[in-house]
Amino acid sequence: MAKAIHSMIRVRDEARSVDFYARAFGLEVAQRLPFDGFTLVYLRNAEADFEVELTINHDRTEPYALGDGYGHIAFVVDDLDAEHARFTQEGLTPNPIKEFFHEGALLAKFFFVTDPDGYKIEVLKKHGRYR
């Protein structure tokens, strides 16, 4: 069986991105691999084996065009309201909390936040299929 292990995003400022993901999601650098021309940084926390891989191209000066194909990555939390308040206190400017219903039943309660490079990140309350 296949197992998802990481999702990669390209970022311009390593320190700014590492700080964001640490403050927002408690992700820490699991490994940093510098190469000629680029650096790979793998972020994770104790909750899961899945990692966020940051790719930093050393010569990149312009923001990346995310295009219309990028969706989002999602994180699940126990207390969505507390996390939303914490994100706000951290100055991470989360969007308002929303509820999503399917056939009259709550499917998801969530908010989105945007990282320093414009990537959308969904933060969901543990509920139903989102565990």
PDB file of C-alpha atoms in Angstrom:
ATOM      1  CA  MET A   1       0.000   0.000   0.000  1.00  0.00           C
ATOM      2  CA  ALA A   2       1.124   3.534  -0.698  1.00  0.00           C
ATOM      3  CA  LYS A   3       1.485   6.011   2.154  1.00  0.00           C
ATOM      4  CA  ALA A   4       1.435   9.798   1.741  1.00  0.00           C
ATOM      5  CA  ILE A   5       4.598  11.209   3.328  1.00  0.00           C
ATOM      6  CA  HIS A   6       4.869  14.871   2.346  1.00  0.00           C
ATOM      7  CA  SER A   7       3.573  17.764   0.310  1.00  0.00           C
ATOM      8  CA  MET A   8       6.031  20.218  -1.253  1.00  0.00           C
ATOM      9  CA  ILE A   9       5.632  23.956  -1.667  1.00  0.00           C
ATOM     10  CA  ARG A  10       8.102  26.488  -3.063  1.00  0.00           C
ATOM     11  CA  VAL A  11       8.866  29.413  -0.789  1.00  0.00           C
ATOM     12  CA  ARG A  12      11.111  32.452  -1.133  1.00  0.00           C
ATOM     13  CA  ASP A  13      12.115  33.175   2.462  1.00  0.00           C
ATOM     14  CA  GLU A  14      13.071  30.111   4.479  1.00  0.00           C
ATOM     15  CA  ALA A  15      13.136  31.821   7.879  1.00  0.00           C
ATOM     16  CA  ARG A  16       9.770  33.516   7.357  1.00  0.00           C
ATOM     17  CA  SER A  17       8.139  30.237   6.247  1.00  0.00           C
ATOM     18  CA  VAL A  18       9.694  28.136   9.033  1.00  0.00           C
ATOM     19  CA  ASP A  19       8.476  30.734  11.556  1.00  0.00           C
ATOM     20  CA  PHE A  20       4.938  30.726  10.118  1.00  0.00           C
ATOM     21  CA  TYR A  21       4.556  26.933  10.147  1.00  0.00           C
ATOM     22  CA  ALA A  22       6.050  26.712  13.654  1.00  0.00           C
ATOM     23  CA  ARG A  23       3.718  29.349  15.086  1.00  0.00           C
ATOM     24  CA  ALA A  24       0.640  28.198  13.182  1.00  0.00           C
ATOM     25  CA  PHE A  25       0.932  24.408  13.372  1.00  0.00           C
ATOM     26  CA  GLY A  26       3.791  23.536  15.718  1.00  0.00           C
ATOM     27  CA  LEU A  27       5.853  22.158  12.835  1.00  0.00           C
ATOM     28  CA  GLU A  28       9.582  21.982  13.441  1.00  0.00           C
ATOM     29  CA  VAL A  29      12.480  21.380  11.101  1.00  0.00           C
ATOM     30  CA  ALA A  30      12.977  17.623  10.884  1.00  0.00           C
ATOM     31  CA  GLN A  31      15.756  17.920   8.318  1.00  0.00           C
ATOM     32  CA  ARG A  32      17.409  20.664   6.276  1.00  0.00           C
ATOM     33  CA  LEU A  33      19.276  19.657   3.121  1.00  0.00           C
ATOM     34  CA  PRO A  34      21.245  22.400   1.334  1.00  0.00           C
ATOM     35  CA  PHE A  35      22.226  21.829  -2.310  1.00  0.00           C
ATOM     36  CA  ASP A  36      23.829  24.002  -4.966  1.00  0.00           C
ATOM     37  CA  GLY A  37      21.040  26.333  -6.029  1.00  0.00           C
ATOM     38  CA  PHE A  38      18.299  25.175  -3.642  1.00  0.00           C
ATOM     39  CA  THR A  39      17.542  23.948  -0.126  1.00  0.00           C
ATOM     40  CA  LEU A  40      14.969  21.405   1.042  1.00  0.00           C
ATOM     41  CA  VAL A  41      13.472  21.810   4.514  1.00  0.00           C
ATOM     42  CA  TYR A  42      11.202  19.097   5.938  1.00  0.00           C
ATOM     43  CA  LEU A  43       8.768  20.227   8.640  1.00  0.00           C
ATOM     44  CA  ARG A  44       6.786  17.970  10.978  1.00  0.00           C
ATOM     45  CA  ASN A  45       5.328  17.674  14.457  1.00  0.00           C
ATOM     46  CA  ALA A  46       4.785  14.796  16.880  1.00  0.00           C
ATOM     47  CA  GLU A  47       1.138  14.365  15.826  1.00  0.00           C
ATOM     48  CA  ALA A  48       1.831  12.747  12.446  1.00  0.00           C
ATOM     49  CA  ASP A  49       4.497  11.368  10.152  1.00  0.00           C
ATOM     50  CA  PHE A  50       3.289  13.530   7.244  1.00  0.00           C
ATOM     51  CA  GLU A  51       5.683  16.389   6.456  1.00  0.00           C
ATOM     52  CA  VAL A  52       5.543  19.725   4.678  1.00  0.00           C
ATOM     53  CA  GLU A  53       8.569  20.054   2.396  1.00  0.00           C
ATOM     54  CA  LEU A  54       9.710  23.611   1.741  1.00  0.00           C
ATOM     55  CA  THR A  55      11.795  24.089  -1.402  1.00  0.00           C
ATOM     56  CA  ILE A  56      13.823  27.287  -1.438  1.00  0.00           C
ATOM     57  CA  ASN A  57      15.392  28.128  -4.804  1.00  0.00           C
ATOM     58  CA  HIS A  58      18.347  30.345  -3.915  1.00  0.00           C
ATOM     59  CA  ASP A  59      18.152  32.601  -6.976  1.00  0.00           C
ATOM     60  CA  ARG A  60      14.396  33.246  -6.733  1.00  0.00           C
ATOM     61  CA  THR A  61      13.503  36.895  -6.113  1.00  0.00           C
ATOM     62  CA  GLU A  62       9.957  37.135  -7.464  1.00  0.00           C
ATOM     63  CA  PRO A  63       6.910  35.622  -5.758  1.00  0.00           C
ATOM     64  CA  TYR A  64       5.720  32.323  -7.185  1.00  0.00           C
ATOM     65  CA  ALA A  65       2.576  32.400  -9.320  1.00  0.00           C
ATOM     66  CA  LEU A  66       0.282  29.890  -7.634  1.00  0.00           C
ATOM     67  CA  GLY A  67      -2.012  29.757 -10.646  1.00  0.00           C
ATOM     68  CA  ASP A  68      -5.545  28.453 -10.573  1.00  0.00           C
ATOM     69  CA  GLY A  69      -4.679  24.795 -10.008  1.00  0.00           C
ATOM     70  CA  TYR A  70      -3.423  24.947  -6.413  1.00  0.00           C
ATOM     71  CA  GLY A  71      -6.020  23.922  -3.838  1.00  0.00           C
ATOM     72  CA  HIS A  72      -4.860  23.746  -0.241  1.00  0.00           C
ATOM     73  CA  ILE A  73      -3.309  21.629   2.464  1.00  0.00           C
ATOM     74  CA  ALA A  74      -5.378  20.893   5.589  1.00  0.00           C
ATOM     75  CA  PHE A  75      -4.636  20.443   9.280  1.00  0.00           C
ATOM     76  CA  VAL A  76      -7.097  19.123  11.875  1.00  0.00           C
ATOM     77  CA  VAL A  77      -7.355  20.413  15.472  1.00  0.00           C
ATOM     78  CA  ASP A  78      -9.371  19.483  18.558  1.00  0.00           C
ATOM     79  CA  ASP A  79     -10.554  22.998  19.473  1.00  0.00           C
ATOM     80  CA  LEU A  80     -11.128  25.099  16.365  1.00  0.00           C
ATOM     81  CA  ASP A  81     -12.355  28.175  18.237  1.00  0.00           C
ATOM     82  CA  ALA A  82      -9.276  28.217  20.487  1.00  0.00           C
ATOM     83  CA  GLU A  83      -6.968  27.767  17.487  1.00  0.00           C
ATOM     84  CA  HIS A  84      -8.708  30.580  15.599  1.00  0.00           C
ATOM     85  CA  ALA A  85      -8.235  32.851  18.620  1.00  0.00           C
ATOM     86  CA  ARG A  86      -4.567  31.808  18.905  1.00  0.00           C
ATOM     87  CA  PHE A  87      -3.951  32.445  15.202  1.00  0.00           C
ATOM     88  CA  THR A  88      -5.513  35.889  15.601  1.00  0.00           C
ATOM     89  CA  GLN A  89      -3.362  36.620  18.664  1.00  0.00           C
ATOM     90  CA  GLU A  90      -0.258  35.486  16.728  1.00  0.00           C
ATOM     91  CA  GLY A  91      -1.106  37.985  13.971  1.00  0.00           C
ATOM     92  CA  LEU A  92      -1.629  35.214  11.401  1.00  0.00           C
ATOM     93  CA  THR A  93      -4.926  36.797  10.198  1.00  0.00           C
ATOM     94  CA  PRO A  94      -7.134  33.732   9.815  1.00  0.00           C
ATOM     95  CA  ASN A  95     -10.343  34.018   7.814  1.00  0.00           C
ATOM     96  CA  PRO A  96     -13.623  33.708   9.734  1.00  0.00           C
ATOM     97  CA  ILE A  97     -14.772  30.280  10.900  1.00  0.00           C
ATOM     98  CA  LYS A  98     -17.276  28.656   8.543  1.00  0.00           C
ATOM     99  CA  GLU A  99     -19.547  25.644   8.719  1.00  0.00           C
ATOM    100  CA  PHE A 100     -20.170  23.362   5.740  1.00  0.00           C
ATOM    101  CA  PHE A 101     -23.281  21.167   5.622  1.00  0.00           C
ATOM    102  CA  HIS A 102     -24.172  18.157   3.480  1.00  0.00           C
ATOM    103  CA  GLU A 103     -27.744  16.907   3.378  1.00  0.00           C
ATOM    104  CA  GLY A 104     -28.546  18.942   6.482  1.00  0.00           C
ATOM    105  CA  ALA A 105     -25.721  17.517   8.621  1.00  0.00           C
ATOM    106  CA  LEU A 106     -22.537  19.315   9.628  1.00  0.00           C
ATOM    107  CA  LEU A 107     -19.750  18.073   7.390  1.00  0.00           C
ATOM    108  CA  ALA A 108     -17.008  20.450   8.499  1.00  0.00           C
ATOM    109  CA  LYS A 109     -16.259  23.445  10.680  1.00  0.00           C
ATOM    110  CA  PHE A 110     -13.136  25.239   9.475  1.00  0.00           C
ATOM    111  CA  PHE A 111     -11.205  28.388   8.660  1.00  0.00           C
ATOM    112  CA  PHE A 112      -8.511  29.215   6.155  1.00  0.00           C
ATOM    113  CA  VAL A 113      -5.229  31.013   6.718  1.00  0.00           C
ATOM    114  CA  THR A 114      -2.679  32.120   4.117  1.00  0.00           C
ATOM    115  CA  ASP A 115       1.036  31.461   4.535  1.00  0.00           C
ATOM    116  CA  PRO A 116       3.723  34.059   3.649  1.00  0.00           C
ATOM    117  CA  ASP A 117       3.888  32.849   0.032  1.00  0.00           C
ATOM    118  CA  GLY A 118       0.140  32.910  -0.560  1.00  0.00           C
ATOM    119  CA  TYR A 119      -0.646  29.221  -0.027  1.00  0.00           C
ATOM    120  CA  LYS A 120      -4.103  28.613   1.429  1.00  0.00           C
ATOM    121  CA  ILE A 121      -4.244  26.305   4.438  1.00  0.00           C
ATOM    122  CA  GLU A 122      -7.459  24.860   5.834  1.00  0.00           C
ATOM    123  CA  VAL A 123      -7.755  24.295   9.576  1.00  0.00           C
ATOM    124  CA  LEU A 124     -10.586  21.877  10.426  1.00  0.00           C
ATOM    125  CA  LYS A 125     -12.196  20.827  13.692  1.00  0.00           C
ATOM    126  CA  LYS A 126     -11.838  17.077  14.307  1.00  0.00           C
ATOM    127  CA  HIS A 127     -15.237  15.800  13.298  1.00  0.00           C
ATOM    128  CA  GLY A 128     -16.621  13.001  11.163  1.00  0.00           C
ATOM    129  CA  ARG A 129     -14.233  12.066   8.388  1.00  0.00           C
ATOM    130  CA  TYR A 130     -11.737  14.772   9.359  1.00  0.00           C
ATOM    131  CA  ARG A 131      -9.582  13.090  11.973  1.00  0.00           C
TER     132      ARG A 131
END
